[in-house]
Structure formats: structure tokens, C-alpha cells
């Protein structure tokens, strides 16, 4: 068994480059690193190659029988890992290509969510609540390493599509759309039933005015203690669960 010991190895350098969006787009790949999330990679995902430390080789070969599996030394794995204590398994997965289309059920439109951790957390909740279409307007990259880790496998369970402002306005006009904004009705008193398009805005500025004007309804989350806002991942999660709860009663 040959073990790669150099961080200058061609494939190692390729994997490391996938931390940057321009290289993800150029190569058509995104990195998935870690034990739990790698277990969530479905058979439908196309894994191009896998880096694994020697003690994870058997696991990698069993889990990804059609992918090229490359043994790397522990120090090499550390050089490509975004975590303090690497699990020892990292996969390069082909980027899915979703074209713009109206949602087939509950959907989410995110406007300007710039923090990849927030984005990944929202995607995780969307997958858990059946919001299977996630549209991104000027957001962080859903396939950035931090987003992928925060999604905890949710990135493989929803359709993520970047949209223009024109496409976002079209979505708002053809769906039962409701934006989260402090000027809206109490979402607990007036929940949004399925199928719907929930719209959540950026951490700093909320939903842009053009989208607010286009949506059918506006909802707010009541707060006490003088608080004026919630983290966007928390707010979007609460809103998705209010709709989800209606469907399971």
C-alpha cells in the first residue's frame, strides 16, 4: 500500500483548492470531510475521489466502492482538513447542477445570508422540515466547507439553486409567499400553510424592499425582553417548523 506523504501531491493540492469557490466551480467538485457527514453521502451523489488515512481505508473503500481511494499520511490529512481533529476521511463530490424551476412543495428563499454557518444550519433545518427547494439570492456558497459541515448532510437532501433578483421576484409572485419581517403578522397566530415559499433576509439588512413588495404576506416572530431580532438561522428554523407542524397534525 502506497501512502501519500507529501502535501504537494497533485491530488492533495486539488482537494485543498476546493476550499475556494473559484476552484470548486472550475473543477465541478466540492469537499466533504468528516465521519458523520461522509456517512450521509447518498449513493446518487458522484464521489470522484477519497483521501483516507490508513486506518480509514477499509471504511472508505466499503462506503465508496466506485471512487478512487487514496491513502494519505495523518499530516497530509491535517493539511486538507477544516477541523482541529480530522476524522481521517475526505471526499471530493461532484457539484449537483440544479436549473431554476418553480418549487414542487414547500420552499425557502434566502436573501443575502452571508454567513456560511448560518446557511448550512438553515439547509439542515430545511431538509428536516420538508422544505426541499432552497433558492439563494446573493448568499454565501452552499458548497463551501463550513456550509457543508453545518448542513450535517442536509446539503444532499435539498435542491439548492442560486437565483437572480428577477427570478426571486417571479418566485414570490407565483407561490404562496411569506417574508419574515418585524412589520408582519404574528406567525404563531397566522401560520403559513403548505405549500409555501418562506423568505428570510440577510443578517444585517433583512429582506430587500423589492422582494418585500413582491411577497403575498409578511410574518413576524414575537419577542420580549426588548429584543428586536433573532439570528437568521433561528428565525428561519422557527418559521419552517410552524409550517411543518401544520402538515403533521
GROMACS .gro file of C-alpha atoms in nm:
model
  249
    1UNK     CA    1   0.000   0.000   0.000
    2UNK     CA    2   0.147   0.330  -0.109
    3UNK     CA    3   0.079   0.618   0.130
    4UNK     CA    4   0.099   0.979   0.013
    5UNK     CA    5   0.325   1.169   0.249
    6UNK     CA    6   0.369   1.497   0.063
    7UNK     CA    7   0.128   1.790   0.084
    8UNK     CA    8   0.249   1.881  -0.265
    9UNK     CA    9   0.089   1.570  -0.414
   10UNK     CA   10  -0.125   1.669  -0.711
   11UNK     CA   11  -0.450   1.521  -0.580
   12UNK     CA   12  -0.392   1.658  -0.231
   13UNK     CA   13  -0.337   2.006  -0.374
   14UNK     CA   14  -0.655   1.969  -0.581
   15UNK     CA   15  -0.859   1.877  -0.275
   16UNK     CA   16  -0.714   2.165  -0.076
   17UNK     CA   17  -0.802   2.408  -0.356
   18UNK     CA   18  -1.170   2.313  -0.323
   19UNK     CA   19  -1.190   2.536  -0.015
   20UNK     CA   20  -1.216   2.826  -0.263
   21UNK     CA   21  -1.529   2.881  -0.468
   22UNK     CA   22  -1.348   2.955  -0.795
   23UNK     CA   23  -1.179   2.615  -0.785
   24UNK     CA   24  -1.500   2.436  -0.685
   25UNK     CA   25  -1.667   2.586  -0.989
   26UNK     CA   26  -1.372   2.514  -1.217
   27UNK     CA   27  -1.338   2.151  -1.109
   28UNK     CA   28  -1.710   2.086  -1.056
   29UNK     CA   29  -1.632   1.939  -0.714
   30UNK     CA   30  -1.689   2.025  -0.351
   31UNK     CA   31  -1.518   1.884  -0.041
   32UNK     CA   32  -1.690   1.670   0.221
   33UNK     CA   33  -1.474   1.599   0.523
   34UNK     CA   34  -1.558   1.413   0.842
   35UNK     CA   35  -1.708   1.091   0.969
   36UNK     CA   36  -2.076   1.171   1.023
   37UNK     CA   37  -2.133   1.377   0.710
   38UNK     CA   38  -1.946   1.136   0.485
   39UNK     CA   39  -2.189   0.867   0.604
   40UNK     CA   40  -2.471   1.088   0.477
   41UNK     CA   41  -2.342   1.098   0.118
   42UNK     CA   42  -2.618   0.916  -0.074
   43UNK     CA   43  -2.550   0.661  -0.349
   44UNK     CA   44  -2.686   0.910  -0.602
   45UNK     CA   45  -2.401   1.152  -0.530
   46UNK     CA   46  -2.097   1.109  -0.752
   47UNK     CA   47  -1.780   1.083  -0.546
   48UNK     CA   48  -1.476   1.148  -0.766
   49UNK     CA   49  -1.204   1.051  -0.517
   50UNK     CA   50  -1.148   0.998  -0.146
   51UNK     CA   51  -0.848   1.074   0.075
   52UNK     CA   52  -0.817   0.846   0.377
   53UNK     CA   53  -0.561   0.780   0.646
   54UNK     CA   54  -0.453   0.414   0.661
   55UNK     CA   55  -0.688   0.322   0.948
   56UNK     CA   56  -0.986   0.457   0.748
   57UNK     CA   57  -0.900   0.289   0.418
   58UNK     CA   58  -1.132  -0.010   0.466
   59UNK     CA   59  -1.418   0.219   0.563
   60UNK     CA   60  -1.359   0.443   0.260
   61UNK     CA   61  -1.339   0.153   0.016
   62UNK     CA   62  -1.657  -0.006   0.155
   63UNK     CA   63  -1.852   0.319   0.156
   64UNK     CA   64  -1.737   0.444  -0.186
   65UNK     CA   65  -1.669   0.133  -0.396
   66UNK     CA   66  -1.670   0.321  -0.726
   67UNK     CA   67  -1.444   0.610  -0.621
   68UNK     CA   68  -1.067   0.630  -0.633
   69UNK     CA   69  -0.943   0.592  -0.274
   70UNK     CA   70  -0.603   0.738  -0.193
   71UNK     CA   71  -0.414   0.661   0.129
   72UNK     CA   72  -0.256   0.967   0.289
   73UNK     CA   73  -0.046   1.022   0.599
   74UNK     CA   74  -0.200   1.186   0.903
   75UNK     CA   75  -0.010   1.512   0.849
   76UNK     CA   76  -0.136   1.527   0.491
   77UNK     CA   77  -0.493   1.480   0.611
   78UNK     CA   78  -0.446   1.765   0.859
   79UNK     CA   79  -0.335   1.989   0.573
   80UNK     CA   80  -0.666   1.945   0.388
   81UNK     CA   81  -0.896   1.934   0.690
   82UNK     CA   82  -1.101   2.225   0.816
   83UNK     CA   83  -1.133   2.073   1.164
   84UNK     CA   84  -0.892   2.068   1.457
   85UNK     CA   85  -0.908   1.689   1.492
   86UNK     CA   86  -0.963   1.535   1.148
   87UNK     CA   87  -1.169   1.218   1.124
   88UNK     CA   88  -0.934   1.087   0.859
   89UNK     CA   89  -1.166   1.065   0.560
   90UNK     CA   90  -1.233   1.334   0.299
   91UNK     CA   91  -1.430   1.301  -0.025
   92UNK     CA   92  -1.440   1.514  -0.338
   93UNK     CA   93  -1.802   1.509  -0.459
   94UNK     CA   94  -1.935   1.633  -0.791
   95UNK     CA   95  -2.137   1.953  -0.765
   96UNK     CA   96  -2.505   1.897  -0.846
   97UNK     CA   97  -2.641   2.121  -1.120
   98UNK     CA   98  -2.995   2.239  -1.050
   99UNK     CA   99  -3.160   2.469  -1.300
  100UNK     CA  100  -3.412   2.730  -1.195
  101UNK     CA  101  -3.767   2.596  -1.170
  102UNK     CA  102  -4.071   2.663  -0.952
  103UNK     CA  103  -4.080   2.464  -0.626
  104UNK     CA  104  -4.260   2.131  -0.603
  105UNK     CA  105  -4.372   2.187  -0.244
  106UNK     CA  106  -4.255   2.395   0.048
  107UNK     CA  107  -3.957   2.609  -0.041
  108UNK     CA  108  -3.723   2.866   0.104
  109UNK     CA  109  -3.584   3.184  -0.049
  110UNK     CA  110  -3.282   3.329   0.130
  111UNK     CA  111  -3.189   3.687   0.053
  112UNK     CA  112  -2.832   3.788   0.132
  113UNK     CA  113  -2.747   3.529   0.400
  114UNK     CA  114  -2.373   3.580   0.406
  115UNK     CA  115  -2.251   3.358   0.688
  116UNK     CA  116  -2.183   3.002   0.563
  117UNK     CA  117  -2.251   2.858   0.908
  118UNK     CA  118  -2.596   3.017   0.915
  119UNK     CA  119  -2.661   2.898   0.561
  120UNK     CA  120  -2.564   2.540   0.638
  121UNK     CA  121  -2.776   2.540   0.954
  122UNK     CA  122  -3.077   2.665   0.758
  123UNK     CA  123  -3.027   2.396   0.495
  124UNK     CA  124  -3.012   2.134   0.771
  125UNK     CA  125  -3.347   2.254   0.909
  126UNK     CA  126  -3.497   2.279   0.559
  127UNK     CA  127  -3.414   1.914   0.499
  128UNK     CA  128  -3.566   1.817   0.836
  129UNK     CA  129  -3.893   2.001   0.768
  130UNK     CA  130  -3.952   1.911   0.404
  131UNK     CA  131  -3.851   2.244   0.252
  132UNK     CA  132  -3.689   2.065  -0.038
  133UNK     CA  133  -3.616   2.364  -0.262
  134UNK     CA  134  -3.377   2.631  -0.132
  135UNK     CA  135  -3.324   2.938  -0.350
  136UNK     CA  136  -3.025   3.163  -0.280
  137UNK     CA  137  -3.022   3.531  -0.374
  138UNK     CA  138  -2.679   3.688  -0.317
  139UNK     CA  139  -2.594   3.440  -0.041
  140UNK     CA  140  -2.284   3.255   0.075
  141UNK     CA  141  -2.191   2.944  -0.121
  142UNK     CA  142  -2.388   2.642  -0.001
  143UNK     CA  143  -2.099   2.416  -0.105
  144UNK     CA  144  -1.829   2.596   0.093
  145UNK     CA  145  -1.671   2.365   0.353
  146UNK     CA  146  -1.825   2.550   0.650
  147UNK     CA  147  -2.172   2.544   0.490
  148UNK     CA  148  -2.145   2.175   0.410
  149UNK     CA  149  -2.033   2.087   0.763
  150UNK     CA  150  -2.310   2.298   0.921
  151UNK     CA  151  -2.572   2.131   0.699
  152UNK     CA  152  -2.494   1.793   0.861
  153UNK     CA  153  -2.587   1.607   0.544
  154UNK     CA  154  -2.880   1.836   0.461
  155UNK     CA  155  -2.693   1.958   0.153
  156UNK     CA  156  -2.760   1.616  -0.004
  157UNK     CA  157  -3.132   1.624   0.076
  158UNK     CA  158  -3.245   1.956  -0.071
  159UNK     CA  159  -3.220   2.119  -0.412
  160UNK     CA  160  -3.010   2.436  -0.385
  161UNK     CA  161  -3.034   2.688  -0.667
  162UNK     CA  162  -2.879   3.035  -0.692
  163UNK     CA  163  -3.125   3.287  -0.838
  164UNK     CA  164  -3.121   3.640  -0.971
  165UNK     CA  165  -3.340   3.914  -0.824
  166UNK     CA  166  -3.571   3.883  -1.124
  167UNK     CA  167  -3.612   3.509  -1.060
  168UNK     CA  168  -3.669   3.573  -0.689
  169UNK     CA  169  -3.947   3.822  -0.767
  170UNK     CA  170  -4.104   3.571  -1.005
  171UNK     CA  171  -4.098   3.305  -0.731
  172UNK     CA  172  -4.266   3.543  -0.489
  173UNK     CA  173  -4.540   3.619  -0.739
  174UNK     CA  174  -4.630   3.261  -0.838
  175UNK     CA  175  -4.621   3.098  -0.492
  176UNK     CA  176  -4.790   3.142  -0.156
  177UNK     CA  177  -4.500   3.357  -0.040
  178UNK     CA  178  -4.441   3.499   0.305
  179UNK     CA  179  -4.142   3.703   0.416
  180UNK     CA  180  -4.006   3.721   0.769
  181UNK     CA  181  -4.004   4.084   0.882
  182UNK     CA  182  -4.082   4.263   1.207
  183UNK     CA  183  -4.364   4.454   1.037
  184UNK     CA  184  -4.566   4.139   0.970
  185UNK     CA  185  -4.839   3.946   1.147
  186UNK     CA  186  -4.756   3.711   1.433
  187UNK     CA  187  -4.653   3.384   1.264
  188UNK     CA  188  -4.796   3.178   1.552
  189UNK     CA  189  -5.138   3.339   1.522
  190UNK     CA  190  -5.125   3.338   1.143
  191UNK     CA  191  -4.909   3.040   1.036
  192UNK     CA  192  -4.831   2.993   0.668
  193UNK     CA  193  -4.979   2.664   0.537
  194UNK     CA  194  -4.823   2.435   0.277
  195UNK     CA  195  -4.726   2.467   0.004
  196UNK     CA  196  -4.547   2.795   0.061
  197UNK     CA  197  -4.235   2.995  -0.008
  198UNK     CA  198  -4.082   3.135   0.311
  199UNK     CA  199  -3.842   3.425   0.261
  200UNK     CA  200  -3.567   3.513   0.509
  201UNK     CA  201  -3.325   3.801   0.471
  202UNK     CA  202  -2.966   3.885   0.550
  203UNK     CA  203  -2.820   3.900   0.897
  204UNK     CA  204  -2.770   4.278   0.875
  205UNK     CA  205  -3.043   4.412   0.647
  206UNK     CA  206  -3.328   4.162   0.635
  207UNK     CA  207  -3.530   4.105   0.319
  208UNK     CA  208  -3.471   4.365   0.046
  209UNK     CA  209  -3.756   4.602  -0.032
  210UNK     CA  210  -3.821   4.475  -0.385
  211UNK     CA  211  -3.882   4.124  -0.251
  212UNK     CA  212  -4.091   4.252   0.041
  213UNK     CA  213  -4.316   4.431  -0.207
  214UNK     CA  214  -4.349   4.116  -0.419
  215UNK     CA  215  -4.443   3.862  -0.150
  216UNK     CA  216  -4.806   3.785  -0.075
  217UNK     CA  217  -4.775   3.807   0.304
  218UNK     CA  218  -4.537   3.918   0.580
  219UNK     CA  219  -4.487   3.738   0.909
  220UNK     CA  220  -4.305   3.829   1.231
  221UNK     CA  221  -4.176   3.631   1.527
  222UNK     CA  222  -4.295   3.783   1.856
  223UNK     CA  223  -4.021   3.869   2.107
  224UNK     CA  224  -3.997   4.001   2.460
  225UNK     CA  225  -3.721   4.149   2.673
  226UNK     CA  226  -3.653   4.435   2.436
  227UNK     CA  227  -3.504   4.208   2.168
  228UNK     CA  228  -3.557   4.331   1.814
  229UNK     CA  229  -3.425   4.041   1.607
  230UNK     CA  230  -3.310   3.681   1.605
  231UNK     CA  231  -3.026   3.506   1.427
  232UNK     CA  232  -3.148   3.431   1.074
  233UNK     CA  233  -3.091   3.056   1.112
  234UNK     CA  234  -3.301   3.054   1.430
  235UNK     CA  235  -3.576   3.268   1.276
  236UNK     CA  236  -3.593   3.063   0.955
  237UNK     CA  237  -3.597   2.741   1.158
  238UNK     CA  238  -3.889   2.855   1.371
  239UNK     CA  239  -4.081   2.968   1.063
  240UNK     CA  240  -4.024   2.638   0.881
  241UNK     CA  241  -4.137   2.442   1.183
  242UNK     CA  242  -4.460   2.641   1.214
  243UNK     CA  243  -4.549   2.532   0.860
  244UNK     CA  244  -4.420   2.179   0.913
  245UNK     CA  245  -4.628   2.140   1.230
  246UNK     CA  246  -4.947   2.211   1.034
  247UNK     CA  247  -4.871   1.928   0.794
  248UNK     CA  248  -4.824   1.664   1.064
  249UNK     CA  249  -5.128   1.742   1.279
   0.00000   0.00000   0.00000
